[in-house]
Amino acid sequence: MKQGDTKMAKKDIDWANIGFGYIQTEKRYVTNFKNGEWDKGGLIEDPNIVLSECAGVLQYAQTAFEGLKAYTTVDGRIVTFRPDLNAERMMDSAKRLEMPVLPKERFLEAIDEVVAANNEYVPPYGSGATLYLRPYMFGTNPVIGVKPANEYQFRVFATPVGPYFKEGAKPVTIKVSDFDRAAPHGTGHIKAGLNYAMSLHAIVTAHAEGFDENMYLDPATRTKVEETGGANFIFITKDNTVVTPKSDSILPSITRRSIMYVAEHYLGLKVEHREVEFAEVKDFAEAGLCGTAAVISPIGKIVDHGKEICLPSGMEEMGPITKKLYETLTGIQQGKIEAPEGWIREIKVK
Ligand code: PLP
Ligand code: COI
């Protein structure tokens, strides 16, 4: 099915100018867990949820989510990027939060169904926008003693999005945060809603001070780089090695894992996934944020309590290695560059 056919007619949205916000689409997927099993599930139209006032999610924040995107390729197909890794990470999140695991195949089918049913909202190739998918799971039955719920809902909705940072591809300015987003031995490595609640005060504070994002340091010693509230870091050394921080309390970003593969196998660069001392940051040539929402957003400046670290790549554009990584990654997502086996899942629109 090609664009222009009736079924692929697109919604009248100003794709090039949408930001990273919620635009309600037509169909969402819902399945409920009760008496120890998931029901059949399916697409519904109602975007609202009616819940017990005492639902586990409302009292003790028992919820986890995922984020991935659907892309229109250069040849007009609709694809998702490595959704199997989102399914696996959701399983890890569910286990850590004492929620039931949704089988991988169910997760993948739910994503396919939501994308296909909302295909008119998948932004056209080259528009700069994508269809963001938000799978999430939460405890639904009343829970008042501190314990896991025994009934759950898993949902997936879709919303078209543009760039995560208002600057688009322009370098952002980051603040070294005085707050922590995760505890040692806590939940930083899973996509628990509670991690994001933890980061809200920190991001509001950073924005009020004129920064785009926070750099969180390791909560135990505050000497090592962790991540931001919604993306991992990548750094490029002066001799073009790609360095990404390793820690048990950061989210294992699928974008970061993909960038490391692309750097090594497509661009022939050296890659290091290791602890990164904050003291090293001043010596890097380029820095960026990476994630589904952030894609690869270059960092121009990092400010540590008034002390500025200005990356040599400057405040105007991406550094050259960051740009190559960006072009290769997005080229794969858009079907312009051949993907490694299993990275691209094509969605059939009926
Ligand atoms: N780190 C955090 C805290 C995130 O919320 C995200 C977004 O999902 C990422 C990193 C990037 O992960 P991914 O590349 O899998 O989207
Ligand atoms: C994503 O990149 O999918 C995320 O979940 C980040 C989110 C904070 C918008």
mmCIF file of C-alpha atoms and ligand atoms in Angstrom:
data_model
loop_
_atom_site.group_PDB
_atom_site.id
_atom_site.type_symbol
_atom_site.label_atom_id
_atom_site.label_comp_id
_atom_site.label_asym_id
_atom_site.label_seq_id
_atom_site.Cartn_x
_atom_site.Cartn_y
_atom_site.Cartn_z
ATOM 1 C CA MET A 1 0.000 0.000 0.000
ATOM 2 C CA LYS A 2 1.529 3.334 -1.036
ATOM 3 C CA GLN A 3 0.844 6.786 0.325
ATOM 4 C CA GLY A 4 -1.861 8.394 -1.742
ATOM 5 C CA ASP A 5 -4.028 5.258 -1.685
ATOM 6 C CA THR A 6 -7.217 5.863 0.255
ATOM 7 C CA LYS A 7 -6.220 3.752 3.241
ATOM 8 C CA MET A 8 -2.924 5.587 3.626
ATOM 9 C CA ALA A 9 -4.416 9.090 3.429
ATOM 10 C CA LYS A 10 -2.762 11.124 6.143
ATOM 11 C CA LYS A 11 -4.380 13.343 8.751
ATOM 12 C CA ASP A 12 -4.210 17.043 8.116
ATOM 13 C CA ILE A 13 -1.505 17.841 10.654
ATOM 14 C CA ASP A 14 1.321 20.368 10.280
ATOM 15 C CA TRP A 15 3.890 17.592 10.757
ATOM 16 C CA ALA A 16 6.957 19.808 10.462
ATOM 17 C CA ASN A 17 5.845 22.017 13.330
ATOM 18 C CA ILE A 18 4.554 19.630 15.980
ATOM 19 C CA GLY A 19 6.549 19.335 19.191
ATOM 20 C CA PHE A 20 6.819 16.448 21.626
ATOM 21 C CA GLY A 21 3.256 16.601 22.933
ATOM 22 C CA TYR A 22 0.095 14.518 23.129
ATOM 23 C CA ILE A 23 -2.195 14.463 20.117
ATOM 24 C CA GLN A 24 -5.077 12.053 20.666
ATOM 25 C CA THR A 25 -5.335 9.370 18.005
ATOM 26 C CA GLU A 26 -8.221 7.045 17.225
ATOM 27 C CA LYS A 27 -7.440 3.594 18.580
ATOM 28 C CA ARG A 28 -5.582 2.244 21.581
ATOM 29 C CA TYR A 29 -4.887 -1.315 22.727
ATOM 30 C CA VAL A 30 -6.073 -2.624 26.102
ATOM 31 C CA THR A 31 -5.664 -5.938 27.877
ATOM 32 C CA ASN A 32 -6.503 -6.700 31.515
ATOM 33 C CA PHE A 33 -4.874 -9.136 33.935
ATOM 34 C CA LYS A 34 -7.230 -10.816 36.411
ATOM 35 C CA ASN A 35 -7.293 -14.164 38.256
ATOM 36 C CA GLY A 36 -3.728 -14.821 37.207
ATOM 37 C CA GLU A 37 -4.113 -14.341 33.450
ATOM 38 C CA TRP A 38 -4.235 -11.760 30.683
ATOM 39 C CA ASP A 39 -7.506 -11.522 28.756
ATOM 40 C CA LYS A 40 -7.640 -11.578 24.970
ATOM 41 C CA GLY A 41 -7.267 -7.802 24.629
ATOM 42 C CA GLY A 42 -7.922 -5.623 21.624
ATOM 43 C CA LEU A 43 -8.346 -2.148 20.235
ATOM 44 C CA ILE A 44 -10.784 0.329 21.736
ATOM 45 C CA GLU A 45 -11.727 3.930 20.992
ATOM 46 C CA ASP A 46 -12.225 5.437 24.452
ATOM 47 C CA PRO A 47 -9.066 7.315 25.526
ATOM 48 C CA ASN A 48 -10.273 7.599 29.140
ATOM 49 C CA ILE A 49 -9.742 5.151 31.997
ATOM 50 C CA VAL A 50 -12.123 4.656 34.928
ATOM 51 C CA LEU A 51 -10.311 3.331 38.009
ATOM 52 C CA SER A 52 -10.963 2.552 41.654
ATOM 53 C CA GLU A 53 -10.011 5.473 43.891
ATOM 54 C CA CYS A 54 -7.769 2.981 45.692
ATOM 55 C CA ALA A 55 -6.071 1.440 42.623
ATOM 56 C CA GLY A 56 -2.503 0.283 43.250
ATOM 57 C CA VAL A 57 -1.170 2.705 40.657
ATOM 58 C CA LEU A 58 -2.798 5.681 42.368
ATOM 59 C CA GLN A 59 -1.657 4.801 45.874
ATOM 60 C CA TYR A 60 1.796 3.303 45.488
ATOM 61 C CA ALA A 61 2.770 4.197 41.919
ATOM 62 C CA GLN A 62 2.810 0.617 40.674
ATOM 63 C CA THR A 63 3.340 1.388 37.004
ATOM 64 C CA ALA A 64 5.965 1.070 34.289
ATOM 65 C CA PHE A 65 6.049 2.209 30.683
ATOM 66 C CA GLU A 66 7.919 1.993 27.412
ATOM 67 C CA GLY A 67 8.523 4.346 24.497
ATOM 68 C CA LEU A 68 9.180 3.530 20.852
ATOM 69 C CA LYS A 69 8.390 5.018 17.469
ATOM 70 C CA ALA A 70 6.883 4.084 14.108
ATOM 71 C CA TYR A 71 8.563 5.582 11.038
ATOM 72 C CA THR A 72 7.621 5.960 7.397
ATOM 73 C CA THR A 73 10.512 4.706 5.293
ATOM 74 C CA VAL A 74 11.850 6.282 2.136
ATOM 75 C CA ASP A 75 9.886 3.693 0.115
ATOM 76 C CA GLY A 76 6.607 4.333 1.950
ATOM 77 C CA ARG A 77 6.544 1.383 4.377
ATOM 78 C CA ILE A 78 5.635 1.799 8.047
ATOM 79 C CA VAL A 79 8.141 0.243 10.437
ATOM 80 C CA THR A 80 9.051 0.086 14.106
ATOM 81 C CA PHE A 81 12.627 -0.059 15.385
ATOM 82 C CA ARG A 82 13.729 -2.967 17.605
ATOM 83 C CA PRO A 83 10.350 -3.310 19.416
ATOM 84 C CA ASP A 84 11.489 -6.692 20.764
ATOM 85 C CA LEU A 85 13.924 -4.839 23.025
ATOM 86 C CA ASN A 86 11.101 -2.659 24.374
ATOM 87 C CA ALA A 87 9.090 -5.822 25.024
ATOM 88 C CA GLU A 88 12.012 -7.331 26.957
ATOM 89 C CA ARG A 89 12.650 -4.167 28.959
ATOM 90 C CA MET A 90 8.947 -3.988 29.825
ATOM 91 C CA MET A 91 9.215 -7.564 31.108
ATOM 92 C CA ASP A 92 12.181 -6.547 33.285
ATOM 93 C CA SER A 93 10.281 -3.521 34.600
ATOM 94 C CA ALA A 94 7.217 -5.646 35.397
ATOM 95 C CA LYS A 95 9.285 -8.204 37.320
ATOM 96 C CA ARG A 96 11.073 -5.559 39.396
ATOM 97 C CA LEU A 97 7.744 -3.883 40.273
ATOM 98 C CA GLU A 98 6.022 -7.208 41.113
ATOM 99 C CA MET A 99 3.686 -6.892 38.137
ATOM 100 C CA PRO A 100 2.759 -9.727 35.774
ATOM 101 C CA VAL A 101 4.836 -10.128 32.647
ATOM 102 C CA LEU A 102 3.124 -9.567 29.318
ATOM 103 C CA PRO A 103 4.515 -12.156 26.887
ATOM 104 C CA LYS A 104 6.796 -10.671 24.229
ATOM 105 C CA GLU A 105 4.592 -11.750 21.313
ATOM 106 C CA ARG A 106 1.558 -10.095 22.914
ATOM 107 C CA PHE A 107 3.521 -6.870 23.339
ATOM 108 C CA LEU A 108 4.660 -6.925 19.703
ATOM 109 C CA GLU A 109 1.170 -7.664 18.378
ATOM 110 C CA ALA A 110 -0.295 -4.840 20.473
ATOM 111 C CA ILE A 111 2.209 -2.388 18.961
ATOM 112 C CA ASP A 112 1.511 -3.630 15.420
ATOM 113 C CA GLU A 113 -2.248 -3.291 15.925
ATOM 114 C CA VAL A 114 -2.045 0.242 17.318
ATOM 115 C CA VAL A 115 0.231 1.451 14.522
ATOM 116 C CA ALA A 116 -1.866 -0.173 11.803
ATOM 117 C CA ALA A 117 -5.132 1.197 13.241
ATOM 118 C CA ASN A 118 -3.675 4.711 13.487
ATOM 119 C CA ASN A 119 -1.721 4.588 10.212
ATOM 120 C CA GLU A 120 -3.135 7.946 9.142
ATOM 121 C CA TYR A 121 -1.220 9.471 12.040
ATOM 122 C CA VAL A 122 2.163 8.036 11.056
ATOM 123 C CA PRO A 123 3.942 11.162 9.808
ATOM 124 C CA PRO A 124 5.122 11.069 6.182
ATOM 125 C CA TYR A 125 8.728 10.334 5.285
ATOM 126 C CA GLY A 126 10.939 13.392 5.558
ATOM 127 C CA SER A 127 8.488 15.413 7.677
ATOM 128 C CA GLY A 128 10.748 15.316 10.736
ATOM 129 C CA ALA A 129 7.930 13.808 12.824
ATOM 130 C CA THR A 130 7.254 10.205 13.888
ATOM 131 C CA LEU A 131 4.486 8.260 15.614
ATOM 132 C CA TYR A 132 5.426 7.793 19.267
ATOM 133 C CA LEU A 133 4.048 4.676 20.963
ATOM 134 C CA ARG A 134 3.518 4.512 24.675
ATOM 135 C CA PRO A 135 2.959 1.021 26.145
ATOM 136 C CA TYR A 136 2.336 0.996 29.887
ATOM 137 C CA MET A 137 1.085 -1.240 32.662
ATOM 138 C CA PHE A 138 -0.442 -0.403 36.035
ATOM 139 C CA GLY A 139 -2.110 -1.935 39.083
ATOM 140 C CA THR A 140 -5.871 -1.445 38.943
ATOM 141 C CA ASN A 141 -7.522 -3.090 41.946
ATOM 142 C CA PRO A 142 -7.827 -1.471 45.397
ATOM 143 C CA VAL A 143 -4.635 -1.726 47.454
ATOM 144 C CA ILE A 144 -4.316 -0.022 50.810
ATOM 145 C CA GLY A 145 -1.700 -2.070 52.675
ATOM 146 C CA VAL A 146 1.660 -1.688 50.952
ATOM 147 C CA LYS A 147 1.657 -4.647 48.580
ATOM 148 C CA PRO A 148 1.377 -5.359 44.860
ATOM 149 C CA ALA A 149 -2.033 -5.243 43.173
ATOM 150 C CA ASN A 150 -3.416 -8.482 41.749
ATOM 151 C CA GLU A 151 -5.228 -6.939 38.791
ATOM 152 C CA TYR A 152 -3.484 -4.961 36.070
ATOM 153 C CA GLN A 153 -4.094 -3.180 32.814
ATOM 154 C CA PHE A 154 -1.659 -2.962 29.893
ATOM 155 C CA ARG A 155 -2.337 -0.305 27.269
ATOM 156 C CA VAL A 156 -0.660 1.161 24.218
ATOM 157 C CA PHE A 157 -1.559 4.503 22.719
ATOM 158 C CA ALA A 158 -0.003 6.398 19.837
ATOM 159 C CA THR A 159 0.677 10.095 19.374
ATOM 160 C CA PRO A 160 2.507 11.876 16.545
ATOM 161 C CA VAL A 161 5.551 13.785 17.822
ATOM 162 C CA GLY A 162 8.219 16.171 16.642
ATOM 163 C CA PRO A 163 11.590 16.940 18.267
ATOM 164 C CA TYR A 164 11.912 16.422 22.041
ATOM 165 C CA PHE A 165 13.897 19.633 22.542
ATOM 166 C CA LYS A 166 12.427 22.857 21.226
ATOM 167 C CA GLU A 167 15.795 23.758 19.677
ATOM 168 C CA GLY A 168 15.421 20.738 17.350
ATOM 169 C CA ALA A 169 18.909 19.704 16.297
ATOM 170 C CA LYS A 170 20.623 22.662 18.012
ATOM 171 C CA PRO A 171 22.939 21.854 20.924
ATOM 172 C CA VAL A 172 21.357 21.955 24.373
ATOM 173 C CA THR A 173 22.663 23.241 27.703
ATOM 174 C CA ILE A 174 22.742 20.840 30.636
ATOM 175 C CA LYS A 175 22.920 21.442 34.360
ATOM 176 C CA VAL A 176 24.669 19.112 36.790
ATOM 177 C CA SER A 177 21.764 18.373 39.100
ATOM 178 C CA ASP A 178 21.769 18.627 42.873
ATOM 179 C CA PHE A 179 19.069 15.962 42.917
ATOM 180 C CA ASP A 180 19.236 12.223 42.274
ATOM 181 C CA ARG A 181 16.842 10.375 39.956
ATOM 182 C CA ALA A 182 17.641 6.884 41.181
ATOM 183 C CA ALA A 183 19.027 5.223 44.283
ATOM 184 C CA PRO A 184 21.898 2.725 44.367
ATOM 185 C CA HIS A 185 20.200 -0.710 44.187
ATOM 186 C CA GLY A 186 16.915 1.048 43.351
ATOM 187 C CA THR A 187 14.850 1.225 40.154
ATOM 188 C CA GLY A 188 16.972 3.416 37.855
ATOM 189 C CA HIS A 189 17.593 0.502 35.475
ATOM 190 C CA ILE A 190 13.887 -0.068 34.752
ATOM 191 C CA LYS A 191 11.276 2.216 33.251
ATOM 192 C CA ALA A 192 9.228 2.756 36.412
ATOM 193 C CA GLY A 193 6.914 5.768 36.492
ATOM 194 C CA LEU A 194 8.273 6.543 39.944
ATOM 195 C CA ASN A 195 11.705 7.413 38.483
ATOM 196 C CA TYR A 196 10.089 10.140 36.422
ATOM 197 C CA ALA A 197 8.085 11.453 39.394
ATOM 198 C CA MET A 198 11.443 11.709 41.199
ATOM 199 C CA SER A 199 12.835 13.830 38.368
ATOM 200 C CA LEU A 200 9.980 16.332 38.025
ATOM 201 C CA HIS A 201 11.176 18.800 40.654
ATOM 202 C CA ALA A 202 14.690 18.605 39.220
ATOM 203 C CA ILE A 203 13.577 19.321 35.642
ATOM 204 C CA VAL A 204 11.258 22.164 36.671
ATOM 205 C CA THR A 205 14.167 23.668 38.631
ATOM 206 C CA ALA A 206 16.571 23.246 35.696
ATOM 207 C CA HIS A 207 14.120 24.831 33.252
ATOM 208 C CA ALA A 208 13.454 27.748 35.621
ATOM 209 C CA GLU A 209 17.208 28.370 35.660
ATOM 210 C CA GLY A 210 17.349 28.348 31.852
ATOM 211 C CA PHE A 211 18.751 24.837 31.288
ATOM 212 C CA ASP A 212 17.342 22.267 28.872
ATOM 213 C CA GLU A 213 18.093 19.151 30.915
ATOM 214 C CA ASN A 214 19.847 17.743 33.972
ATOM 215 C CA MET A 215 22.944 15.622 34.192
ATOM 216 C CA TYR A 216 22.481 13.208 37.081
ATOM 217 C CA LEU A 217 25.617 11.922 38.769
ATOM 218 C CA ASP A 218 25.831 8.544 40.471
ATOM 219 C CA PRO A 219 23.818 8.811 43.669
ATOM 220 C CA ALA A 220 26.373 7.030 45.867
ATOM 221 C CA THR A 221 29.502 9.095 45.208
ATOM 222 C CA ARG A 222 28.415 11.930 42.892
ATOM 223 C CA THR A 223 31.629 11.546 40.933
ATOM 224 C CA LYS A 224 30.402 9.568 37.903
ATOM 225 C CA VAL A 225 28.092 10.522 35.038
ATOM 226 C CA GLU A 226 24.758 8.684 34.914
ATOM 227 C CA GLU A 227 22.078 10.027 32.560
ATOM 228 C CA THR A 228 19.366 12.660 32.162
ATOM 229 C CA GLY A 229 15.708 12.340 33.118
ATOM 230 C CA GLY A 230 14.851 10.828 29.726
ATOM 231 C CA ALA A 231 18.009 9.915 27.809
ATOM 232 C CA ASN A 232 21.467 8.333 28.115
ATOM 233 C CA PHE A 233 24.683 10.229 27.388
ATOM 234 C CA ILE A 234 27.153 9.625 24.605
ATOM 235 C CA PHE A 235 30.584 11.254 24.557
ATOM 236 C CA ILE A 236 33.190 11.400 21.815
ATOM 237 C CA THR A 237 36.860 11.621 22.767
ATOM 238 C CA LYS A 238 39.344 13.776 20.879
ATOM 239 C CA ASP A 239 40.535 10.622 19.076
ATOM 240 C CA ASN A 240 36.976 9.711 17.988
ATOM 241 C CA THR A 241 36.159 6.957 20.484
ATOM 242 C CA VAL A 242 32.477 6.731 21.404
ATOM 243 C CA VAL A 243 32.138 6.502 25.200
ATOM 244 C CA THR A 244 28.867 5.751 27.009
ATOM 245 C CA PRO A 245 28.427 5.617 30.795
ATOM 246 C CA LYS A 246 27.901 2.244 32.448
ATOM 247 C CA SER A 247 26.006 2.018 35.718
ATOM 248 C CA ASP A 248 23.463 -0.253 37.383
ATOM 249 C CA SER A 249 21.179 2.710 38.042
ATOM 250 C CA ILE A 250 20.708 4.025 34.496
ATOM 251 C CA LEU A 251 18.142 2.859 31.970
ATOM 252 C CA PRO A 252 19.675 0.551 29.332
ATOM 253 C CA SER A 253 18.725 2.735 26.360
ATOM 254 C CA ILE A 254 17.897 0.879 23.166
ATOM 255 C CA THR A 255 19.068 3.902 21.170
ATOM 256 C CA ARG A 256 22.392 3.870 23.030
ATOM 257 C CA ARG A 257 22.883 0.147 22.413
ATOM 258 C CA SER A 258 22.073 0.677 18.726
ATOM 259 C CA ILE A 259 24.452 3.639 18.439
ATOM 260 C CA MET A 260 27.286 1.600 19.912
ATOM 261 C CA TYR A 261 26.677 -1.140 17.348
ATOM 262 C CA VAL A 262 26.438 1.335 14.494
ATOM 263 C CA ALA A 263 29.582 3.170 15.644
ATOM 264 C CA GLU A 264 31.589 -0.033 15.686
ATOM 265 C CA HIS A 265 30.149 -1.986 12.766
ATOM 266 C CA TYR A 266 29.052 0.728 10.328
ATOM 267 C CA LEU A 267 31.487 3.537 11.070
ATOM 268 C CA GLY A 268 34.520 1.568 12.278
ATOM 269 C CA LEU A 269 34.826 3.618 15.465
ATOM 270 C CA LYS A 270 36.140 2.417 18.788
ATOM 271 C CA VAL A 271 33.413 2.168 21.445
ATOM 272 C CA GLU A 272 33.689 2.023 25.217
ATOM 273 C CA HIS A 273 30.832 1.283 27.605
ATOM 274 C CA ARG A 274 32.346 2.043 30.986
ATOM 275 C CA GLU A 275 32.142 4.198 34.079
ATOM 276 C CA VAL A 276 32.672 7.842 33.150
ATOM 277 C CA GLU A 277 34.118 10.155 35.786
ATOM 278 C CA PHE A 278 32.577 13.620 35.771
ATOM 279 C CA ALA A 279 36.161 14.938 35.904
ATOM 280 C CA GLU A 280 36.729 13.497 32.390
ATOM 281 C CA VAL A 281 33.873 15.393 30.782
ATOM 282 C CA LYS A 282 35.911 18.549 30.198
ATOM 283 C CA ASP A 283 38.236 16.535 27.932
ATOM 284 C CA PHE A 284 35.590 15.206 25.505
ATOM 285 C CA ALA A 285 35.294 16.665 22.010
ATOM 286 C CA GLU A 286 31.540 16.080 21.587
ATOM 287 C CA ALA A 287 28.616 15.059 23.752
ATOM 288 C CA GLY A 288 25.025 14.155 23.136
ATOM 289 C CA LEU A 289 21.826 12.746 24.614
ATOM 290 C CA CYS A 290 20.321 9.651 23.096
ATOM 291 C CA GLY A 291 16.934 8.032 23.422
ATOM 292 C CA THR A 292 13.768 7.297 21.504
ATOM 293 C CA ALA A 293 12.384 10.759 22.189
ATOM 294 C CA ALA A 294 15.716 12.603 22.110
ATOM 295 C CA VAL A 295 17.041 10.601 19.084
ATOM 296 C CA ILE A 296 20.560 12.080 19.270
ATOM 297 C CA SER A 297 20.526 15.617 20.631
ATOM 298 C CA PRO A 298 23.893 17.355 20.757
ATOM 299 C CA ILE A 299 25.090 19.010 23.967
ATOM 300 C CA GLY A 300 26.820 22.381 23.659
ATOM 301 C CA LYS A 301 27.458 23.210 27.283
ATOM 302 C CA ILE A 302 27.414 21.507 30.680
ATOM 303 C CA VAL A 303 27.225 23.746 33.739
ATOM 304 C CA ASP A 304 28.427 22.528 37.135
ATOM 305 C CA HIS A 305 27.414 25.029 39.790
ATOM 306 C CA GLY A 306 28.415 28.018 37.695
ATOM 307 C CA LYS A 307 31.493 26.367 36.160
ATOM 308 C CA GLU A 308 30.949 25.995 32.408
ATOM 309 C CA ILE A 309 32.225 23.135 30.298
ATOM 310 C CA CYS A 310 31.877 24.222 26.675
ATOM 311 C CA LEU A 311 32.149 21.304 24.263
ATOM 312 C CA PRO A 312 34.526 22.111 21.381
ATOM 313 C CA SER A 313 31.692 21.275 18.937
ATOM 314 C CA GLY A 314 30.021 24.533 20.052
ATOM 315 C CA MET A 315 26.470 25.819 20.394
ATOM 316 C CA GLU A 316 25.523 25.961 16.723
ATOM 317 C CA GLU A 317 25.604 22.437 15.351
ATOM 318 C CA MET A 318 26.243 18.761 16.053
ATOM 319 C CA GLY A 319 29.847 17.680 16.251
ATOM 320 C CA PRO A 320 31.067 15.690 13.209
ATOM 321 C CA ILE A 321 31.030 12.235 14.837
ATOM 322 C CA THR A 322 27.680 12.838 16.524
ATOM 323 C CA LYS A 323 26.348 13.857 13.106
ATOM 324 C CA LYS A 324 27.613 10.671 11.468
ATOM 325 C CA LEU A 325 26.016 8.583 14.211
ATOM 326 C CA TYR A 326 22.763 10.528 13.845
ATOM 327 C CA GLU A 327 22.679 10.123 10.094
ATOM 328 C CA THR A 328 23.439 6.415 10.228
ATOM 329 C CA LEU A 329 20.907 5.661 12.962
ATOM 330 C CA THR A 330 18.088 7.677 11.421
ATOM 331 C CA GLY A 331 19.055 6.354 7.969
ATOM 332 C CA ILE A 332 18.496 2.812 9.249
ATOM 333 C CA GLN A 333 15.175 3.799 10.851
ATOM 334 C CA GLN A 334 14.017 5.403 7.606
ATOM 335 C CA GLY A 335 15.058 2.494 5.419
ATOM 336 C CA LYS A 336 17.796 4.473 3.633
ATOM 337 C CA ILE A 337 20.603 2.345 5.061
ATOM 338 C CA GLU A 338 20.395 -1.419 5.365
ATOM 339 C CA ALA A 339 19.559 -2.431 8.942
ATOM 340 C CA PRO A 340 21.234 -5.187 10.909
ATOM 341 C CA GLU A 341 19.164 -8.394 10.911
ATOM 342 C CA GLY A 342 16.031 -8.101 13.054
ATOM 343 C CA TRP A 343 16.185 -4.355 13.763
ATOM 344 C CA ILE A 344 13.232 -3.306 11.610
ATOM 345 C CA ARG A 345 9.681 -4.644 11.966
ATOM 346 C CA GLU A 346 7.341 -3.846 9.128
ATOM 347 C CA ILE A 347 3.736 -3.057 9.986
ATOM 348 C CA LYS A 348 1.126 -4.371 7.604
ATOM 349 C CA VAL A 349 -1.759 -1.947 7.116
ATOM 350 C CA LYS A 350 -4.871 -3.939 6.234
HETATM 351 N N1 PLP B 1 17.043 7.008 29.939
HETATM 352 C C1 PLP B 1 15.823 7.318 30.402
HETATM 353 C C2 PLP B 1 15.696 7.712 31.829
HETATM 354 C C3 PLP B 1 14.718 7.264 29.533
HETATM 355 O O1 PLP B 1 13.504 7.586 29.974
HETATM 356 C C4 PLP B 1 14.900 6.904 28.196
HETATM 357 C C5 PLP B 1 13.773 6.803 27.286
HETATM 358 O O2 PLP B 1 13.243 5.767 27.033
HETATM 359 C C6 PLP B 1 16.186 6.589 27.766
HETATM 360 C C7 PLP B 1 17.235 6.661 28.654
HETATM 361 C C8 PLP B 1 16.434 6.180 26.360
HETATM 362 O O3 PLP B 1 16.047 4.862 26.154
HETATM 363 P P1 PLP B 1 15.607 4.355 24.715
HETATM 364 O O4 PLP B 1 16.748 4.645 23.812
HETATM 365 O O5 PLP B 1 15.388 2.910 24.898
HETATM 366 O O6 PLP B 1 14.394 5.110 24.355
HETATM 367 C C1 COI B 2 11.508 7.889 25.417
HETATM 368 O O1 COI B 2 12.494 8.352 24.856
HETATM 369 O O2 COI B 2 10.746 7.090 24.871
HETATM 370 C C2 COI B 2 11.189 8.221 26.772
HETATM 371 O O3 COI B 2 10.485 7.491 27.405
HETATM 372 C C3 COI B 2 11.666 9.477 27.322
HETATM 373 C C4 COI B 2 10.509 10.185 27.926
HETATM 374 C C5 COI B 2 10.971 10.822 29.154
HETATM 375 C C6 COI B 2 9.843 11.080 26.958
#
